[in-house]
Amino acid sequence: MNKAVTVYPAVIDSLISNPGIGFIAAPGLMGDIGDVYDNRGEKKEKYKFTEDSSTYNHPDSKVYFCSVRWKDVEIEKDVYRWEVLEEKLDYAKSIGCTAVVRCSPYALNEEDDIPDWFRAENPEEPEFPFWRVDPQTTRYVDYWADFIKAFAIKYDGHPVISSIDLTIVGAWGEGGGTEFLKPDAISCITDAYLDGFKITPLQALLHDPMSMGIITDRKEKVGFRVDCLGDMGGFHGEEWSHMTDFYPQNIQNFKMENAWEKAPVLFEACWHMNDWYLQGWDIDYIIQETLKWHISSFNSKGTIVPEPWKENVKQWLKKMGYRFELRKFSYDSEVRAGGNLDIAALWANVGVAPIYNHYPLVLKLRSHDQAYTLYSREDIREWLPDEDIAWEESFSIPSDVPEGEYVLEIGIETGVKEIGNIKLAIEGNTDGYYQMGKLLIKRG
């Protein structure tokens, strides 16, 4: 009785920006700015990646890096000023971005010290250059784990946070000296993260075999981050580099080669991309390695992309993270109120990583004066790249839907108005929804 309609959406090849993936936003290069300079202070000609870009000499983005210091949040033991983080999350949302969040225990400058109340307990600083407090002779491990537990209670599942850095010790939370800790100390901190964050994805620094072994033994969903992408010999010339002598080996050695299937892989530039360019490093090699490692996002530290690399970076962005193509969509064009709407579709994820946040896939029924949202049971986090994604589902039409003709749309909702829906790599985007065709609803 029902008449099936099949639609073949037109796939697009243009750049699209989506939450949680791509280059980390560069606010200093956005909007109505003056001259553009590289990281060495040299003035550069302005350019944009697309005609409607809001960012100069750098891609537009839907993900922002939010870092807060422990001392600014926990002003007294167990007394928290979460508004320090809230302000940064509000800013991320205001520019249409989700946020990668890092809580940093301390850094190297005196103003980046441990909390004042903790410093009062331990006035002496250790000799180790990347510690401001000795985690082995003080209560650092207990206090930091307590902070992480409180952080998780407050923020697990926060709609603006796309993922969280798992920080253990060291300046900026970058892990310096983790290898000197006892396993129980590492477990105390990592357990606080793994037990606390059950919804929001985590990524751990690819730093040392002991901490990574403790994390992987838990068999939880944890991705990884690295902080010196691009280094092709900046520390030791041709003798050693991160790109050829650390990352490829230790992604395997630390058993993180499949971590990307369940949690994100993030990279930060070693120095700046402009330094790579001036050194003559092979951008295509760097890009291809990251795609092989299933990159989701890249922190360029808010500095320019050298214009000769614009096209290389555009191709990189089209593969970075997830990119969903809807290739075929079939549905019943006539249904009854209180009955079922059967759909069948073929999707493809042509990026190199899945999506890690549980955003709902929805159908929207729109008439001239009403709209109804039907939520799918599909978990799009399981849409891995390089696999055919066949989706079939039957949706119940509410019995109180008025008779008449509706436009049938499809979308993936983030639930945050300022961030908007996930963009698909097909034509027809209208406020984050894509029209599939007309649907007639009858009664009786």
Coordinates of C-alpha atoms in Angstrom, one line a residue:
M1 CA 0.0 0.0 0.0
N2 CA 2.9 2.3 0.8
K3 CA 4.7 3.9 -2.1
A4 CA 8.5 3.8 -1.6
V5 CA 10.6 6.8 -2.7
T6 CA 14.4 6.6 -3.2
V7 CA 16.6 9.7 -3.1
Y8 CA 20.3 9.9 -4.1
P9 CA 21.7 13.0 -2.4
A10 CA 24.4 14.9 -4.3
V11 CA 27.7 14.4 -2.5
I12 CA 29.9 17.6 -2.2
D13 CA 33.7 17.9 -2.1
S14 CA 33.9 21.3 -0.4
L15 CA 35.3 22.1 3.0
I16 CA 32.9 21.7 5.9
S17 CA 33.5 22.5 9.6
N18 CA 32.1 20.2 12.2
P19 CA 32.2 19.9 16.0
G20 CA 35.2 18.2 17.6
I21 CA 37.3 17.9 14.5
G22 CA 39.7 19.9 12.3
F23 CA 42.1 22.6 13.3
I24 CA 41.6 24.1 16.7
A25 CA 40.1 27.6 16.3
A26 CA 42.4 30.6 16.0
P27 CA 40.5 33.5 17.5
G28 CA 43.3 35.9 16.8
L29 CA 42.9 35.4 13.1
M30 CA 39.1 35.6 13.1
G31 CA 36.7 38.4 12.1
D32 CA 37.6 42.0 11.5
I33 CA 41.3 42.0 12.1
G34 CA 44.2 44.1 10.8
D35 CA 47.4 42.9 9.3
V36 CA 48.4 39.2 9.6
Y37 CA 51.8 38.2 10.9
D38 CA 53.5 34.8 11.1
N39 CA 54.9 33.4 14.4
R40 CA 58.2 35.3 13.9
G41 CA 56.5 38.6 13.5
E42 CA 56.8 38.9 9.7
K43 CA 53.8 40.4 7.9
K44 CA 52.0 38.1 5.5
E45 CA 49.4 38.7 2.8
K46 CA 45.9 37.8 3.9
Y47 CA 44.1 34.9 2.4
K48 CA 41.1 32.7 3.2
F49 CA 40.4 29.0 2.8
T50 CA 36.9 29.6 1.4
E51 CA 35.1 32.7 0.2
D52 CA 32.9 32.7 3.2
S53 CA 35.6 31.9 5.8
S54 CA 35.6 34.0 9.0
T55 CA 39.3 33.2 9.6
Y56 CA 42.3 34.5 7.8
N57 CA 45.4 32.4 6.8
H58 CA 43.9 29.5 8.8
P59 CA 40.9 27.2 8.4
D60 CA 37.6 27.9 10.1
S61 CA 36.9 25.6 13.0
K62 CA 34.2 24.1 15.2
V63 CA 36.5 23.1 18.1
Y64 CA 38.4 25.2 20.6
F65 CA 41.0 24.4 23.2
C66 CA 40.2 25.4 26.8
S67 CA 42.9 25.1 29.4
V68 CA 42.5 26.1 33.1
R69 CA 44.9 26.0 36.0
W70 CA 44.3 24.0 39.1
K71 CA 45.1 26.9 41.3
D72 CA 42.5 29.1 39.7
V73 CA 39.7 26.5 40.1
E74 CA 40.4 24.9 43.5
I75 CA 41.0 28.0 45.6
E76 CA 40.8 26.1 48.8
K77 CA 40.8 22.4 49.4
D78 CA 37.5 21.1 48.1
V79 CA 36.3 24.7 47.3
Y80 CA 35.9 25.2 43.5
R81 CA 35.5 28.2 41.3
W82 CA 34.1 26.4 38.2
E83 CA 33.1 29.7 36.7
V84 CA 36.8 29.9 35.5
L85 CA 36.1 27.0 33.2
E86 CA 32.5 28.0 32.5
E87 CA 33.7 31.4 31.1
K88 CA 35.9 29.6 28.6
L89 CA 33.2 27.1 27.6
D90 CA 30.8 30.0 27.1
Y91 CA 33.3 31.6 24.8
A92 CA 33.8 28.4 22.8
K93 CA 30.0 28.2 22.4
S94 CA 29.8 31.8 21.4
I95 CA 32.1 31.2 18.4
G96 CA 30.2 28.0 17.5
C97 CA 32.7 25.6 18.9
T98 CA 32.8 22.5 21.1
A99 CA 35.8 22.4 23.5
V100 CA 38.8 20.2 24.1
V101 CA 39.4 20.8 27.9
R102 CA 42.6 20.4 29.8
C103 CA 42.9 21.0 33.5
S104 CA 46.6 21.7 34.2
P105 CA 48.1 21.0 37.6
Y106 CA 50.8 23.7 37.2
A107 CA 53.4 25.0 34.7
L108 CA 56.9 26.4 34.9
N109 CA 56.3 30.0 35.8
E110 CA 55.7 31.1 39.4
E111 CA 52.2 32.4 38.5
D112 CA 51.4 28.9 37.2
D113 CA 52.2 27.3 40.5
I114 CA 50.1 24.7 42.4
P115 CA 47.2 26.1 44.5
D116 CA 48.2 28.4 47.2
W117 CA 46.8 26.2 50.0
F118 CA 48.9 23.3 48.7
R119 CA 52.0 25.5 48.3
A120 CA 51.6 26.5 52.0
E121 CA 51.8 22.8 52.9
N122 CA 54.9 22.3 50.7
P123 CA 57.0 25.5 50.4
E124 CA 60.0 23.7 48.9
E125 CA 60.1 22.9 45.2
P126 CA 61.8 19.8 43.8
E127 CA 64.9 19.9 41.6
F128 CA 63.2 17.9 38.8
P129 CA 62.8 20.6 36.1
F130 CA 59.2 19.7 35.1
W131 CA 57.7 19.4 38.6
R132 CA 56.7 22.2 40.9
V133 CA 55.8 19.8 43.6
D134 CA 57.2 16.3 44.2
P135 CA 54.4 13.8 43.7
Q136 CA 56.3 11.1 45.6
T137 CA 56.9 12.9 48.9
T138 CA 53.7 15.1 49.1
R139 CA 50.0 14.5 48.8
Y140 CA 49.9 15.6 45.2
V141 CA 48.5 12.3 43.9
D142 CA 45.6 12.3 46.4
Y143 CA 44.8 16.0 45.9
W144 CA 45.0 15.9 42.1
A145 CA 42.9 12.7 42.0
D146 CA 40.3 14.4 44.3
F147 CA 40.2 17.4 42.0
I148 CA 39.7 15.2 38.9
K149 CA 36.8 13.3 40.7
A150 CA 35.1 16.6 41.4
F151 CA 35.8 17.8 37.8
A152 CA 34.1 14.6 36.5
I153 CA 31.1 14.9 38.7
K154 CA 30.5 18.4 37.4
Y155 CA 31.4 18.0 33.7
D156 CA 31.0 14.5 32.5
G157 CA 28.6 14.6 29.6
H158 CA 28.7 18.4 29.3
P159 CA 27.2 19.3 25.8
V160 CA 29.9 21.8 24.9
I161 CA 32.9 19.6 25.8
S162 CA 34.0 17.2 22.9
S163 CA 36.8 15.6 24.8
I164 CA 39.1 15.9 27.8
D165 CA 42.9 15.6 28.3
L166 CA 43.9 13.0 30.8
T167 CA 46.7 14.8 32.7
I168 CA 48.8 13.0 35.3
V169 CA 51.8 15.2 36.2
G170 CA 54.3 17.6 34.8
A171 CA 54.3 21.2 33.5
W172 CA 51.0 22.0 31.6
G173 CA 50.0 18.5 32.3
E174 CA 52.3 17.3 29.6
G175 CA 53.6 14.3 31.5
G176 CA 57.1 15.3 32.4
G177 CA 58.5 12.8 34.9
T178 CA 55.5 10.4 34.8
E179 CA 58.0 7.6 34.3
F180 CA 59.4 8.2 37.7
L181 CA 56.1 7.6 39.6
K182 CA 55.1 4.4 41.2
P183 CA 52.4 2.4 39.4
D184 CA 49.9 2.9 42.3
A185 CA 50.3 6.7 42.1
I186 CA 49.6 6.7 38.3
S187 CA 46.6 4.4 38.9
C188 CA 45.2 6.6 41.5
I189 CA 45.0 9.5 39.1
T190 CA 44.1 7.6 36.0
D191 CA 41.3 5.8 37.8
A192 CA 39.8 9.1 38.8
Y193 CA 39.5 10.0 35.2
L194 CA 38.4 6.6 34.0
D195 CA 35.8 6.1 36.8
G196 CA 34.6 9.6 36.5
F197 CA 34.2 10.3 32.8
K198 CA 31.9 7.7 31.4
I199 CA 30.2 9.9 28.7
T200 CA 32.8 12.5 27.7
P201 CA 35.7 11.0 25.7
L202 CA 39.2 11.1 27.0
Q203 CA 42.7 11.3 25.4
A204 CA 46.0 10.5 27.2
L205 CA 49.4 11.8 26.4
L206 CA 51.4 9.3 24.4
H207 CA 54.3 9.7 26.9
D208 CA 55.7 6.6 28.6
P209 CA 55.1 2.9 28.5
M210 CA 54.2 2.6 32.2
S211 CA 51.3 5.1 32.3
M212 CA 50.0 3.9 28.9
G213 CA 50.1 0.3 30.1
I214 CA 48.1 1.2 33.2
I215 CA 45.5 3.0 31.1
T216 CA 45.2 0.3 28.4
D217 CA 44.9 -2.5 31.1
R218 CA 41.7 -0.8 32.1
K219 CA 40.3 -1.5 28.6
E220 CA 38.4 1.8 28.7
K221 CA 37.7 4.2 25.8
V222 CA 40.8 6.4 25.8
G223 CA 42.4 8.0 22.8
F224 CA 45.7 9.8 22.7
R225 CA 47.3 13.1 22.1
V226 CA 50.8 14.1 21.1
D227 CA 52.3 17.6 21.5
C228 CA 55.1 17.7 18.9
L229 CA 53.5 16.9 15.5
G230 CA 55.6 17.8 12.5
D231 CA 59.1 17.5 14.1
M232 CA 61.2 16.1 11.3
G233 CA 64.6 16.7 13.0
G234 CA 64.3 20.0 15.0
F235 CA 65.9 18.6 18.2
H236 CA 68.7 16.3 16.9
G237 CA 68.9 16.9 13.2
E238 CA 68.8 13.7 11.1
E239 CA 69.6 11.5 14.1
W240 CA 66.2 11.6 15.7
S241 CA 62.7 13.1 15.3
H242 CA 59.3 12.6 16.7
M243 CA 57.8 11.8 13.3
T244 CA 60.2 9.0 12.5
D245 CA 61.6 7.8 15.8
F246 CA 58.9 8.2 18.4
Y247 CA 55.3 8.4 17.2
P248 CA 55.2 5.5 14.7
Q249 CA 57.0 3.1 17.1
N250 CA 55.2 4.0 20.3
I251 CA 51.7 4.0 18.9
Q252 CA 52.4 0.4 18.4
N253 CA 54.5 -0.3 21.5
F254 CA 52.0 1.3 23.8
K255 CA 49.2 -0.7 22.2
M256 CA 47.3 2.4 21.1
E257 CA 47.0 1.6 17.4
N258 CA 43.3 0.8 17.7
A259 CA 42.4 3.4 20.3
W260 CA 41.0 5.7 17.6
E261 CA 38.0 3.4 17.1
K262 CA 36.5 4.5 20.5
A263 CA 38.2 7.8 21.5
P264 CA 39.9 10.7 19.7
V265 CA 43.4 11.2 18.5
L266 CA 44.6 14.8 18.8
F267 CA 47.9 16.5 17.8
E268 CA 49.6 19.7 18.6
A269 CA 52.2 21.4 16.5
C270 CA 55.9 21.2 17.4
W271 CA 56.8 24.9 17.3
H272 CA 54.5 26.2 14.4
M273 CA 53.6 25.2 10.9
N274 CA 55.5 28.2 9.6
D275 CA 58.6 26.7 11.2
W276 CA 58.0 23.5 9.4
Y277 CA 57.8 25.4 6.2
L278 CA 61.0 27.4 6.8
Q279 CA 62.8 24.1 7.7
G280 CA 61.6 22.6 4.4
W281 CA 59.9 19.7 6.1
D282 CA 57.6 17.5 3.9
I283 CA 54.1 18.6 4.7
D284 CA 52.6 15.7 2.6
Y285 CA 54.5 13.2 4.7
I286 CA 53.4 14.8 7.9
I287 CA 49.7 14.8 6.8
Q288 CA 49.7 11.3 5.5
E289 CA 51.2 10.0 8.8
T290 CA 48.4 11.8 10.8
L291 CA 45.7 10.3 8.6
K292 CA 47.3 6.8 9.1
W293 CA 47.1 7.5 12.8
H294 CA 43.4 8.5 12.5
I295 CA 43.6 12.1 13.5
S296 CA 40.5 14.0 14.7
S297 CA 41.9 17.5 15.4
F298 CA 45.1 19.5 15.2
N299 CA 46.2 22.4 17.4
S300 CA 48.2 24.8 15.3
K301 CA 48.5 27.1 18.3
G302 CA 46.4 29.8 16.6
T303 CA 49.1 30.7 14.1
I304 CA 49.0 31.0 10.3
V305 CA 49.1 28.2 7.7
P306 CA 51.8 29.1 5.1
E307 CA 49.9 30.0 1.9
P308 CA 51.9 27.6 -0.3
W309 CA 50.4 24.8 1.8
K310 CA 46.8 25.9 1.5
E311 CA 45.8 23.2 -1.0
N312 CA 47.6 20.5 1.0
V313 CA 45.8 21.5 4.2
K314 CA 42.4 21.6 2.4
Q315 CA 42.8 18.0 1.4
W316 CA 43.9 17.2 5.0
L317 CA 40.8 18.8 6.4
K318 CA 38.5 16.8 4.1
K319 CA 39.9 13.6 5.7
M320 CA 40.5 14.7 9.3
G321 CA 38.0 13.2 11.8
Y322 CA 34.6 12.1 10.5
R323 CA 32.9 13.2 7.2
F324 CA 29.5 11.7 6.5
E325 CA 28.1 11.2 3.1
L326 CA 24.5 10.1 2.7
R327 CA 24.5 8.2 -0.6
K328 CA 21.0 6.7 -0.8
F329 CA 17.8 7.2 1.2
S330 CA 14.5 5.3 0.7
Y331 CA 11.3 5.9 2.6
D332 CA 7.5 5.3 2.4
S333 CA 5.9 8.4 0.9
E334 CA 2.5 7.7 2.4
V335 CA 2.0 6.6 6.0
R336 CA -0.8 6.8 8.6
A337 CA -0.8 8.7 11.8
G338 CA -0.1 6.1 14.5
G339 CA 1.5 3.9 12.0
N340 CA 5.2 3.3 11.0
L341 CA 7.5 5.1 8.7
D342 CA 10.1 2.6 7.3
I343 CA 13.4 4.0 6.0
A344 CA 16.5 2.4 4.5
A345 CA 19.7 4.3 3.8
L346 CA 23.3 3.9 2.8
W347 CA 25.9 6.1 4.5
A348 CA 29.7 6.4 4.2
N349 CA 32.2 7.9 6.6
V350 CA 34.9 9.1 4.3
G351 CA 37.0 10.7 7.0
V352 CA 39.6 8.7 9.0
A353 CA 37.9 8.6 12.4
P354 CA 34.4 8.1 13.9
I355 CA 32.5 10.7 15.8
Y356 CA 32.9 10.2 19.5
N357 CA 30.0 12.1 21.0
H358 CA 26.6 10.5 21.2
Y359 CA 24.6 12.9 19.0
P360 CA 21.2 11.8 17.9
L361 CA 20.3 11.1 14.3
V362 CA 16.8 12.4 13.6
L363 CA 14.1 12.7 11.1
K364 CA 12.1 15.9 11.0
L365 CA 8.6 16.2 9.7
R366 CA 7.7 19.8 8.7
S367 CA 4.5 21.3 7.5
H368 CA 3.8 25.0 7.0
D369 CA 3.0 25.5 10.7
Q370 CA 4.3 22.4 12.6
A371 CA 7.4 20.3 13.0
Y372 CA 7.8 16.8 14.6
T373 CA 11.2 15.2 15.5
L374 CA 11.6 11.4 15.3
Y375 CA 14.7 10.1 17.1
S376 CA 16.7 7.2 15.7
R377 CA 18.0 4.3 17.7
E378 CA 21.2 4.4 15.6
D379 CA 24.4 5.0 17.4
I380 CA 26.5 7.0 15.0
R381 CA 29.6 6.5 17.1
E382 CA 29.8 3.1 15.5
W383 CA 30.1 4.5 11.9
L384 CA 33.8 3.7 11.3
P385 CA 35.6 4.9 8.1
D386 CA 36.0 2.6 5.1
E387 CA 32.9 0.6 5.9
D388 CA 29.5 0.5 4.2
I389 CA 26.9 1.8 6.7
A390 CA 23.5 0.3 5.9
W391 CA 20.8 1.8 8.1
E392 CA 17.3 0.5 8.3
E393 CA 14.8 1.6 10.9
S394 CA 11.0 1.9 11.5
F395 CA 9.8 5.1 13.1
S396 CA 6.5 5.4 14.9
I397 CA 4.4 8.3 13.7
P398 CA 2.6 9.9 16.7
S399 CA -1.2 9.3 16.5
D400 CA -1.9 13.0 17.0
V401 CA 0.0 14.2 13.9
P402 CA -2.5 16.1 11.7
E403 CA -3.2 14.7 8.2
G404 CA -1.5 16.5 5.4
E405 CA 1.8 16.8 3.4
Y406 CA 5.1 17.2 5.2
V407 CA 8.7 17.8 4.2
L408 CA 10.9 14.9 5.4
E409 CA 14.3 16.0 6.6
I410 CA 17.3 14.3 8.1
G411 CA 19.9 15.7 10.6
I412 CA 22.3 15.0 13.4
E413 CA 21.7 17.3 16.3
T414 CA 24.3 18.5 18.8
G415 CA 21.6 20.0 21.1
V416 CA 23.5 23.3 21.4
K417 CA 22.0 26.0 19.3
E418 CA 25.2 28.1 19.0
I419 CA 27.1 25.0 17.7
G420 CA 24.4 23.8 15.4
N421 CA 23.9 20.4 13.8
I422 CA 26.5 18.2 12.2
K423 CA 27.1 19.1 8.6
L424 CA 26.8 16.3 6.1
A425 CA 28.9 16.2 2.9
I426 CA 25.9 16.5 0.7
E427 CA 24.0 19.4 -0.9
G428 CA 20.9 20.9 0.6
N429 CA 21.9 22.1 4.1
T430 CA 19.2 24.2 5.6
D431 CA 20.0 25.1 9.2
G432 CA 21.6 21.7 9.7
Y433 CA 18.8 19.6 8.2
Y434 CA 18.6 18.1 4.7
Q435 CA 15.4 17.6 2.7
M436 CA 14.8 14.1 1.5
G437 CA 11.4 14.7 -0.1
K438 CA 7.6 14.9 0.6
L439 CA 5.7 12.7 2.9
L440 CA 1.9 12.4 3.0
I441 CA 0.3 11.5 6.4
K442 CA -3.2 10.2 6.4
R443 CA -5.6 9.4 9.3
G444 CA -8.0 6.6 9.8

